[in-house]
Short mmCIF file of C-alpha atoms in Angstrom, two decimals:
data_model
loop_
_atom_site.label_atom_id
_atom_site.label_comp_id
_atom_site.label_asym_id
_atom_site.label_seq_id
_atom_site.Cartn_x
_atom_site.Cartn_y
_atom_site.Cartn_z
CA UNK A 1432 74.81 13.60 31.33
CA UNK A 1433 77.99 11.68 30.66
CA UNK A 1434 80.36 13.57 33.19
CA UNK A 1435 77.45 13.23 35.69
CA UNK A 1436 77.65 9.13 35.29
CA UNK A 1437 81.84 9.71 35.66
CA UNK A 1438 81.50 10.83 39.19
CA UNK A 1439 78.76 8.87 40.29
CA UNK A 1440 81.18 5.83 39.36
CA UNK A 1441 84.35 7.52 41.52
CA UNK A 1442 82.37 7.76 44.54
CA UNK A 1443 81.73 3.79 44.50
CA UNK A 1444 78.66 1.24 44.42
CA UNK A 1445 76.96 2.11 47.26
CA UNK A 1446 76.74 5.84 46.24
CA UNK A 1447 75.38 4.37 43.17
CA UNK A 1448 72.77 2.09 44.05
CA UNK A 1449 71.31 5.32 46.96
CA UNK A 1450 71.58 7.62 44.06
CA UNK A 1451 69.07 4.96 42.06
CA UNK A 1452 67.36 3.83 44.22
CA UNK A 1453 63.74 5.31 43.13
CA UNK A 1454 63.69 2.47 41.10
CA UNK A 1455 63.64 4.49 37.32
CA UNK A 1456 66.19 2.55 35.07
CA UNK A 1457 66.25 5.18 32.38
CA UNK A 1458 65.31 8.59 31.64
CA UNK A 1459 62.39 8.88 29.43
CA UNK A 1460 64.45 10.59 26.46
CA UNK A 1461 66.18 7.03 25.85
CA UNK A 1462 62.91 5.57 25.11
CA UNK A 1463 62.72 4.26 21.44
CA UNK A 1464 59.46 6.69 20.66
CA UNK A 1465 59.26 8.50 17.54
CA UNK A 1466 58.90 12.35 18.29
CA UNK A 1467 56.77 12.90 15.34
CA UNK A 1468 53.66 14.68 16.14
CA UNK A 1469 50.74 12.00 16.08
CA UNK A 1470 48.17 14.83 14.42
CA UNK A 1471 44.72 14.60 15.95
CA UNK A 1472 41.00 13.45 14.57
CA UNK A 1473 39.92 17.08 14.01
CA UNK A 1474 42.95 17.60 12.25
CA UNK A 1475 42.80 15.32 9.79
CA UNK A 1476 39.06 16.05 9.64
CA UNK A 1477 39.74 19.70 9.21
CA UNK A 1478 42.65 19.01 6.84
CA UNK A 1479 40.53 16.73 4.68
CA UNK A 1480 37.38 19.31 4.64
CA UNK A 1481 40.00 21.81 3.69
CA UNK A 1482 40.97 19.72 0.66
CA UNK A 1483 37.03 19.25 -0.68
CA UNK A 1484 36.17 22.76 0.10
CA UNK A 1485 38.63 24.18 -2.58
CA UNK A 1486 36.63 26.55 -4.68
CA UNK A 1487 37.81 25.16 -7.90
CA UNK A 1488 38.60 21.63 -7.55
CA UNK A 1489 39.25 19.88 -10.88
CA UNK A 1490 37.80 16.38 -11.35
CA UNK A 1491 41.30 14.91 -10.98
CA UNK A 1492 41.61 16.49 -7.20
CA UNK A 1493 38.15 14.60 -5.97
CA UNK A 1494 39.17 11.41 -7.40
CA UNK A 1495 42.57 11.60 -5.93
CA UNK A 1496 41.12 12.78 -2.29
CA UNK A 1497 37.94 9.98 -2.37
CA UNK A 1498 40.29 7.35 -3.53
CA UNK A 1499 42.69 7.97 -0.83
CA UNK A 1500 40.66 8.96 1.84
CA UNK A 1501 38.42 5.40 1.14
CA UNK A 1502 42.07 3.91 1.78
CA UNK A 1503 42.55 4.34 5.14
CA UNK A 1504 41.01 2.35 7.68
CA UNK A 1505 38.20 4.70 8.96
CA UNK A 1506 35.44 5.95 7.65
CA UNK A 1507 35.45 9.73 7.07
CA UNK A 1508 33.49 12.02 9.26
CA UNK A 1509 30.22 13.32 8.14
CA UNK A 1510 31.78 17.00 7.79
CA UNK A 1511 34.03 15.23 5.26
CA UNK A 1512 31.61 13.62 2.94
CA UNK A 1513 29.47 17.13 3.34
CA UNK A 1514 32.45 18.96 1.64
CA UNK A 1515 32.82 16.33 -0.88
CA UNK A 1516 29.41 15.96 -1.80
CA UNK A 1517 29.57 19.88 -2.32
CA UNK A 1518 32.69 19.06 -4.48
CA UNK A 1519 30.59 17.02 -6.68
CA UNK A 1520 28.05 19.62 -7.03
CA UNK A 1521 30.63 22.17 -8.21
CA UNK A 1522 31.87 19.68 -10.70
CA UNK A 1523 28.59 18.89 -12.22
CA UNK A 1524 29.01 15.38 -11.31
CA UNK A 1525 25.89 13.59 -9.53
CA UNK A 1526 27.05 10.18 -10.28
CA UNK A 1527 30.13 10.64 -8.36
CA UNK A 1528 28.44 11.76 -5.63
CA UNK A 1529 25.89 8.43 -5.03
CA UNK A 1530 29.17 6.23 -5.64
CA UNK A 1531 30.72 8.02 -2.64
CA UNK A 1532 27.71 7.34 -1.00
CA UNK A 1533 28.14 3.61 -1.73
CA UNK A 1534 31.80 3.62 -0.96
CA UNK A 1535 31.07 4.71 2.81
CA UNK A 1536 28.42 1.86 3.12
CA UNK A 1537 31.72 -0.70 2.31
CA UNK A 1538 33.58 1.14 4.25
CA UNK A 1539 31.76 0.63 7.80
CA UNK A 1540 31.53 -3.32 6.67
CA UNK A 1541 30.37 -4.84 9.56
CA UNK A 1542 29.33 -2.17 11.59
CA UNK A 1543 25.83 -1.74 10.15
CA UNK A 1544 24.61 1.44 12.30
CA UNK A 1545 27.44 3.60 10.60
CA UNK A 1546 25.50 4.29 7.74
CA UNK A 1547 22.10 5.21 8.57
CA UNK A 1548 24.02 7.23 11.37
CA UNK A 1549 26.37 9.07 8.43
CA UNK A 1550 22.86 9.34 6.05
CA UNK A 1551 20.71 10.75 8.77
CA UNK A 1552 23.62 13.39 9.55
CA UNK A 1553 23.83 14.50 5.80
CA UNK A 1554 20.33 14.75 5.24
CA UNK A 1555 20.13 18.33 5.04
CA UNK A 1556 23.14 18.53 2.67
CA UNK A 1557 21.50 15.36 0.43
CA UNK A 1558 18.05 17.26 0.48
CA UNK A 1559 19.74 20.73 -0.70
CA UNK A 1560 21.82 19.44 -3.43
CA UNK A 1561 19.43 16.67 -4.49
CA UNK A 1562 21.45 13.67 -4.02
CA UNK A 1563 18.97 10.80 -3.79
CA UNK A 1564 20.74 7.78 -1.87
CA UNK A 1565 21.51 4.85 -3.62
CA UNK A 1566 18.36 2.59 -1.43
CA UNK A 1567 16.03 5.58 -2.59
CA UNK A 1568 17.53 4.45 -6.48
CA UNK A 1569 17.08 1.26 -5.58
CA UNK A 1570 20.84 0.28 -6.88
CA UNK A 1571 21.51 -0.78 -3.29
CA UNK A 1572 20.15 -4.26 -4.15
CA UNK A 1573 21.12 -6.56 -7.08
CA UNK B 385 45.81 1.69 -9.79
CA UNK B 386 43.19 -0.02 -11.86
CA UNK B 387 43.20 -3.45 -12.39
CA UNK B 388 44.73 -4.53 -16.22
CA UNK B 389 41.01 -5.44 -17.53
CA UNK B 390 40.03 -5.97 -20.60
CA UNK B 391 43.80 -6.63 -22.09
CA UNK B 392 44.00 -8.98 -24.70
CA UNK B 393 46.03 -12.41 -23.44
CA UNK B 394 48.48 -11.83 -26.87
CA UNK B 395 50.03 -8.99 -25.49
CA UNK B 396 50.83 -10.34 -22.19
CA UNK B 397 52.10 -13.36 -23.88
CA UNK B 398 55.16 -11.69 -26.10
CA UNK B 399 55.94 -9.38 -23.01
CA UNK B 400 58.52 -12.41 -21.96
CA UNK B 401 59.89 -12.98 -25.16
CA UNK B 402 63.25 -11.30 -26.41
CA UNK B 403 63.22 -9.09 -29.09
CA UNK B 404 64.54 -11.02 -31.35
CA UNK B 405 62.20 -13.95 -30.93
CA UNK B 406 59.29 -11.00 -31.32
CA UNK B 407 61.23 -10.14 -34.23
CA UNK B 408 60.52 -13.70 -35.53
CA UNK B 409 57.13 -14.03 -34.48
CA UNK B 410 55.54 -10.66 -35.07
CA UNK B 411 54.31 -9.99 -38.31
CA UNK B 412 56.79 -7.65 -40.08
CA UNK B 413 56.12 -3.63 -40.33
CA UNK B 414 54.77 -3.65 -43.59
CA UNK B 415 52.12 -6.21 -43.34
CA UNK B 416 51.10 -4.49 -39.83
CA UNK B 417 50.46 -1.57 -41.74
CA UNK B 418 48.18 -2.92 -44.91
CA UNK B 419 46.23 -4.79 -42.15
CA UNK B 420 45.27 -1.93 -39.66
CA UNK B 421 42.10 -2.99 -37.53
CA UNK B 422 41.98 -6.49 -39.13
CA UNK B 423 43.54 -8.59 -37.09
CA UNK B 424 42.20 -11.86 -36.76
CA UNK B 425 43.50 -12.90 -33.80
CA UNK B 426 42.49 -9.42 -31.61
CA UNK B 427 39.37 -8.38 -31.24
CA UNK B 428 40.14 -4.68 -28.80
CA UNK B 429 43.17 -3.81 -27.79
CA UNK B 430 42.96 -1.74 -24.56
CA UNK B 431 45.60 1.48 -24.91
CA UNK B 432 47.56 1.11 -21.77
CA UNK B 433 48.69 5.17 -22.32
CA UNK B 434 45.29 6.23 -21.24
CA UNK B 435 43.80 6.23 -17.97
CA UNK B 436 41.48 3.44 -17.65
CA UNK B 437 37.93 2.37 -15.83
CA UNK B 438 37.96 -0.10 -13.28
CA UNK B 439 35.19 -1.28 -11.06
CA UNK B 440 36.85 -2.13 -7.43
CA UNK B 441 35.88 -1.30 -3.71
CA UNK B 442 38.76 0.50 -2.71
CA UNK B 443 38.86 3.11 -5.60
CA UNK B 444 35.57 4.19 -5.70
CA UNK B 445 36.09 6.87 -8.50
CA UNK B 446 37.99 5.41 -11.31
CA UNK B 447 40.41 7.24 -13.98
CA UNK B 448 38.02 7.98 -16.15
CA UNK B 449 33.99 7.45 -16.48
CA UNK B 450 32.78 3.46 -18.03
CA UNK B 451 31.09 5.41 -21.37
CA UNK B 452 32.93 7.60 -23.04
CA UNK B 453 31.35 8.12 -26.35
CA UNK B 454 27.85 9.96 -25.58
CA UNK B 455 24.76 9.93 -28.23
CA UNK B 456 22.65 12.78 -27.75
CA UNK B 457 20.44 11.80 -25.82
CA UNK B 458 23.50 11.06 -23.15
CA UNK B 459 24.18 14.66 -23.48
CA UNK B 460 21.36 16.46 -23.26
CA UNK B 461 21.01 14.35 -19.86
CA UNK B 462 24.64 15.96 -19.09
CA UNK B 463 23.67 19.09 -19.33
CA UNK B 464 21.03 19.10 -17.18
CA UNK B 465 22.99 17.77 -14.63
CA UNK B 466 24.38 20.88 -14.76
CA UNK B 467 21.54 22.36 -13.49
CA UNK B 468 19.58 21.70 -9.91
CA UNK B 469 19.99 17.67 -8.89
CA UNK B 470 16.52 17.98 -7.65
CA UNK B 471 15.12 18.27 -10.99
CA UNK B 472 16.17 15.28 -11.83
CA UNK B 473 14.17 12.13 -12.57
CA UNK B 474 15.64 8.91 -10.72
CA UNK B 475 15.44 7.09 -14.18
CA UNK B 476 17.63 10.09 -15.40
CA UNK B 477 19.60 9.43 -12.03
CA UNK B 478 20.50 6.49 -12.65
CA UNK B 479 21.02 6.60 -16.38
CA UNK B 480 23.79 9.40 -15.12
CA UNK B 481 25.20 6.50 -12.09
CA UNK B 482 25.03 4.01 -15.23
CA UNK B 483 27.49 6.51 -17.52
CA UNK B 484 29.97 7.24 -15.24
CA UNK B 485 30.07 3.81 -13.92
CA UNK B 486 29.55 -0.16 -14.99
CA UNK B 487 28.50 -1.81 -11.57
CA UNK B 488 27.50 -0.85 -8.16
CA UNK B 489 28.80 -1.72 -5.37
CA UNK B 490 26.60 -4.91 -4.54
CA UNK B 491 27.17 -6.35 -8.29
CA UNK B 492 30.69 -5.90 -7.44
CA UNK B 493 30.78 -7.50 -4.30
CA UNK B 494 28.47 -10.31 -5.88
CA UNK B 495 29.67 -14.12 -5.95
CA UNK B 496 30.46 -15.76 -8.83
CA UNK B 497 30.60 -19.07 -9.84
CA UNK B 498 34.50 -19.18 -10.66
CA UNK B 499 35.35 -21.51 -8.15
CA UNK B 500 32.98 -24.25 -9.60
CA UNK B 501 35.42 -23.41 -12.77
CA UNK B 502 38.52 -23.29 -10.76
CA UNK B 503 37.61 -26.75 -9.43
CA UNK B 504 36.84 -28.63 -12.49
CA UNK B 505 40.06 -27.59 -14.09
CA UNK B 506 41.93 -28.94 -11.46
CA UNK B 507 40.00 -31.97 -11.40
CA UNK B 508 40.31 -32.80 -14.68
CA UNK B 509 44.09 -32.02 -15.21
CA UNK B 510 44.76 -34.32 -12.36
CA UNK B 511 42.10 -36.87 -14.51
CA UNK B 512 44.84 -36.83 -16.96
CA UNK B 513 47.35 -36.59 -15.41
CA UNK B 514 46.09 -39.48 -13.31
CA UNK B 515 45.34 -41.56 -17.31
CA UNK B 516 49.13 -40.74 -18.10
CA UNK B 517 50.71 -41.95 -15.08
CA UNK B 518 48.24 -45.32 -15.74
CA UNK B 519 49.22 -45.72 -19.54
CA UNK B 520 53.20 -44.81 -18.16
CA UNK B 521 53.04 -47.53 -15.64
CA UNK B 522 51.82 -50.11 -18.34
CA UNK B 523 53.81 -49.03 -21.47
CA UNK B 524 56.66 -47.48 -20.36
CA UNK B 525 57.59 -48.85 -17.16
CA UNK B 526 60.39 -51.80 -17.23
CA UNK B 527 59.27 -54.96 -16.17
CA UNK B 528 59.65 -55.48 -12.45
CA UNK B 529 62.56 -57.20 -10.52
CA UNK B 530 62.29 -60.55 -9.17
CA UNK B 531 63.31 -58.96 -5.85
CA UNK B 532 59.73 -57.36 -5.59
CA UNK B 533 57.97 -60.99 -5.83
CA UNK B 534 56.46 -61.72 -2.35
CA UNK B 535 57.70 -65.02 -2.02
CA UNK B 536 61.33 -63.44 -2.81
CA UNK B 537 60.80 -60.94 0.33
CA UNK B 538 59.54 -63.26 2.66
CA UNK B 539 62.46 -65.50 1.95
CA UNK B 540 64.78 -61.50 2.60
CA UNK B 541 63.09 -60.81 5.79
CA UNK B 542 64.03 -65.09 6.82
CA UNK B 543 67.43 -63.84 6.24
CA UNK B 544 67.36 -60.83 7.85
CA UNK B 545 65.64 -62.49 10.94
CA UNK B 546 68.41 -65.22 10.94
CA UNK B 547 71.07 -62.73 10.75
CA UNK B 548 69.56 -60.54 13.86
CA UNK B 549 69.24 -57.54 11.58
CA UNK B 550 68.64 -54.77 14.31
CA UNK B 551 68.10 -56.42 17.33
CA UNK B 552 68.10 -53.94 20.16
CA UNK B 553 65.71 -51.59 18.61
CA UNK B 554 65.00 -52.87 14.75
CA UNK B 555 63.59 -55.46 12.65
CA UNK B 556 64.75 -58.51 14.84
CA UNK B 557 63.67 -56.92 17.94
CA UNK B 558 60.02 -57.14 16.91
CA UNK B 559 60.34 -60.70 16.29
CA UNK B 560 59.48 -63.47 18.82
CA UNK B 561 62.25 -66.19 18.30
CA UNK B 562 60.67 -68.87 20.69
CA UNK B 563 57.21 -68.31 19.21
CA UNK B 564 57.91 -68.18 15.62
CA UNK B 565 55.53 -64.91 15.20
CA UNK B 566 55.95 -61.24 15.45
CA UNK B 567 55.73 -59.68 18.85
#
C-alpha cells in the first residue's frame, strides 16, 4: 500500500485527484470494526441447548446456566427452556423448574404475548414431565 | 451474587474500625468462649462462608434452597419427587416450590410501604433539625448589630443614593433624583 501512495504523490495532484476520483475516501480495512465473529441466534441457541442437554448436569451447572442466561437481555428460545426443563427432571428438582417458568414471565416484561406464546410451545414437554405452570398453582397471583 | 440479607447490623458496624479499636471493644477471647450462643446483643448470625438464599428477579435459582433442615414429612415429599412429576398433588407442588424457595415472583415484585417510612424519617429529622436551628437562633445567636435596624439602612441606602453609588448600571441608576422615588 505505502509504496503505491509514494508514486501516486511523484506524478502530481492532478494524477491524484483522477486516480480518486470514484469518490471512496478509504479502503474498508481502515474502518474501526472489530473483526470478531458476531455468532448468530441459532448459535447461541444451539450452544445454550448444548449446555442443558448434558447427561449429567450437577445442580451447580443449571443454576449457573439459568442465572446467566436470565442475564442477558432476551428471553431464551423455547428449545432452550425445553432442555432445561429436562435438566430439572434429571436433577429431581420440580421446584426449579416452575421458578424458571416464572423467571421467563419477568423476563418478556412488557411484552405480554411472549409468554403464553413460550407456554403454548412447551406444552408437550410440560405435559410429559408434569410441570404444572405456576397460573395452574395459582402462585402467579399474590 | 446474593444480596447480604439477613446480616446482623453489629458486624457491619466493626468492619470500619481498626483492629485495635476492635481489640478494645470486642469482648476478649475468653469470655467469647464461656458465652457461646448467648449473646445478648445477636440474635442469628448469617455465616458469610456458605452459599446463601436470596430472593431477586435476576437470579432466579439461588445458591442454595430457602429450607434446609427437612422434617420427615419434607422428605418423604422429596423422594417422591424423584419419581413421575405427574403424580404429584399441586398441594405437594407447591409445598416442594415453597422448600426450595421463600417468595414468588409476584411477592417479590410486590410494593411495599417503605417509602411512607423513608418519608417520615426525613420529615422528622428535618423537624428537629428545624427545633435546633429555632432554639440556636434564640440562645445561642449574638445579639444583632445596630447596622441591621431598618431605620439604620434606610439612612445607608440615603448615603449611598447621595454618593451616586453605581450610577450607570447600579443602585443609583434605579433611582429617580427629580422625583424622589425609585424608577
Amino acid at each position: 500500500m505505502f509504496p503505491a501512495v509514494f508514486r501516486l504523490s511523484t506524478t502530481g495532484a492532478r494524477t491524484l485527484a483522477t486516480r480518486f476520483r470514484p469518490g471512496h475516501t478509504a479502503p474498508l480495512a481502515s474502518r474501526c470494526y472489530s473483526h470478531a465473529k458476531v455468532e448468530t441466534d441459532e448459535e447461541f441457541d444451539a450452544r445454550w441447548v448444548t449446555y442443558f442437554n448434558k447427561p449429567d448436569i450437577d445442580t451447580w451447572e443449571l443454576k449457573k446456566g439459568m442465572n446467566t442466561l436470565i442475564g442477558y437481555d432476551l428471553v431464551p428460545e423455547a428449545k432452550i427452556l425445553d432442555s432445561a426443563l429436562r435438566a430439572c427432571r434429571r436433577l429431581n428438582d420440580l421446584a426449579s423448574a416452575i421458578r424458571i417458568l416464572e423467571a421467563v414471565k419477568d423476563k418478556a416484561g412488557p411484552h405480554k404475548d411472549i409468554y403464553p406464546y413460550l407456554l403454548q410451545e412447551l406444552k408437550p414437554t410440560l405435559a410429559e414431565l408434569g410441570i404444572s405452570t405456576p397460573e395452574e398453582l395459582g402462585i402467579d397471583k399474590i | 451474587m446474593c444480596q447480604m440479607l439477613g446480616l446482623t447490623a453489629g458486624r457491619f458496624g466493626t468492619r470500619f474500625l481498626g483492629r485495635r479499636v476492635m481489640a478494645l471493644v470486642t469482648p476478649s477471647s475468653a469470655t467469647m468462649a464461656s458465652h457461646g450462643h448467648g449473646h445478648a446483643d445477636v440474635s442469628e448470625i448469617a455465616d458469610m462462608s456458605k452459599p446463601m438464599y436470596c430472593d431477586r428477579m435476576d437470579t432466579p435459582l439461588p445458591d442454595r434452597a430457602y429450607k434446609d433442615e427437612l422434617n420427615a414429612a419434607d422428605k418423604t415429599l422429596k423422594e417422591k419427587e424423584k419419581g413421575p412429576w405427574n403424580q404429584l398433588t399441586k398441594e405437594e407442588k407447591i409445598a416442594l416450590y415453597r422448600l426450595m424457595f421463600r417468595k414468588t415472583y409476584p411477592e417479590m415484585k410486590q410494593k411495599t410501604d417503605e417509602w411512607k417510612t423513608v418519608m417520615g424519617g426525613i420529615f422528622i429529622f428535618l423537624g428537629l433539625t428545624g427545633l435546633l436551628v429555632w432554639w440556636q437562633s434564640i440562645y445561642v445567636y449574638p445579639a444583632q448589630p445596630r447596622t441591621f435596624d431598618s431605620e439604620w439602612q434606610a439612612k445607608q441606602i440615603q448615603r449611598m443614593l447621595d454618593m451616586r453609588v453605581n450610577p450607570v448600571e447600579g443602585l443609583a441608576s434605579k433611582w429617580d433624583y427629580e422625583k424622589g422615588q425609585w424608577k
